[in-house]
């Protein structure tokens, strides 16, 4: 799993998290490498 990167900007209060999985359903395993898109 990748490390969390935190960036603070004055005046912003936004949170975001993305977890990419392989397969179907909520019990699919997490992607552990580079994901090709397209």
PDB file of C-alpha atoms in Angstrom:
ATOM      1  CA  UNK A   1       0.000   0.000   0.000  1.00  0.00           C
ATOM      2  CA  UNK A   2       1.202   3.503  -0.771  1.00  0.00           C
ATOM      3  CA  UNK A   3       2.000   5.964   1.958  1.00  0.00           C
ATOM      4  CA  UNK A   4      -0.454   8.734   2.760  1.00  0.00           C
ATOM      5  CA  UNK A   5       0.537  12.114   1.308  1.00  0.00           C
ATOM      6  CA  UNK A   6      -0.731  15.171   3.155  1.00  0.00           C
ATOM      7  CA  UNK A   7      -0.897  18.651   1.643  1.00  0.00           C
ATOM      8  CA  UNK A   8      -2.276  21.638   3.549  1.00  0.00           C
ATOM      9  CA  UNK A   9      -3.662  24.707   1.783  1.00  0.00           C
ATOM     10  CA  UNK A  10      -4.831  27.859   3.524  1.00  0.00           C
ATOM     11  CA  UNK A  11      -8.625  28.157   3.513  1.00  0.00           C
ATOM     12  CA  UNK A  12      -9.362  24.599   2.354  1.00  0.00           C
ATOM     13  CA  UNK A  13     -10.943  21.838   4.437  1.00  0.00           C
ATOM     14  CA  UNK A  14     -11.170  18.819   2.101  1.00  0.00           C
ATOM     15  CA  UNK A  15     -10.447  15.167   2.787  1.00  0.00           C
ATOM     16  CA  UNK A  16      -9.973  12.423   0.188  1.00  0.00           C
ATOM     17  CA  UNK A  17      -9.010   8.750   0.209  1.00  0.00           C
ATOM     18  CA  UNK A  18      -8.872   6.254  -2.670  1.00  0.00           C
ATOM     19  CA  UNK A  19      -8.471   2.494  -2.369  1.00  0.00           C
ATOM     20  CA  UNK A  20      -8.279   0.622  -5.695  1.00  0.00           C
ATOM     21  CA  UNK A  21      -9.268  -3.049  -5.764  1.00  0.00           C
ATOM     22  CA  UNK A  22      -8.989  -5.894  -8.278  1.00  0.00           C
ATOM     23  CA  UNK A  23     -12.160  -7.882  -8.990  1.00  0.00           C
ATOM     24  CA  UNK A  24     -15.780  -7.425  -7.972  1.00  0.00           C
ATOM     25  CA  UNK A  25     -17.426  -6.631  -4.707  1.00  0.00           C
ATOM     26  CA  UNK A  26     -16.260  -5.121  -1.456  1.00  0.00           C
ATOM     27  CA  UNK A  27     -14.127  -8.179  -0.606  1.00  0.00           C
ATOM     28  CA  UNK A  28     -11.804  -7.896  -3.624  1.00  0.00           C
ATOM     29  CA  UNK A  29      -8.081  -7.609  -2.930  1.00  0.00           C
ATOM     30  CA  UNK A  30      -6.265  -4.265  -3.102  1.00  0.00           C
ATOM     31  CA  UNK A  31      -4.085  -3.370  -6.069  1.00  0.00           C
ATOM     32  CA  UNK A  32      -0.423  -3.574  -5.089  1.00  0.00           C
ATOM     33  CA  UNK A  33       1.263  -2.097  -8.154  1.00  0.00           C
ATOM     34  CA  UNK A  34       0.846   0.270 -11.087  1.00  0.00           C
ATOM     35  CA  UNK A  35      -2.654   0.413 -12.600  1.00  0.00           C
ATOM     36  CA  UNK A  36      -2.923   0.890 -16.364  1.00  0.00           C
ATOM     37  CA  UNK A  37      -5.851   3.116 -17.297  1.00  0.00           C
ATOM     38  CA  UNK A  38      -7.319   3.145 -20.779  1.00  0.00           C
TER      39      UNK A  38
END
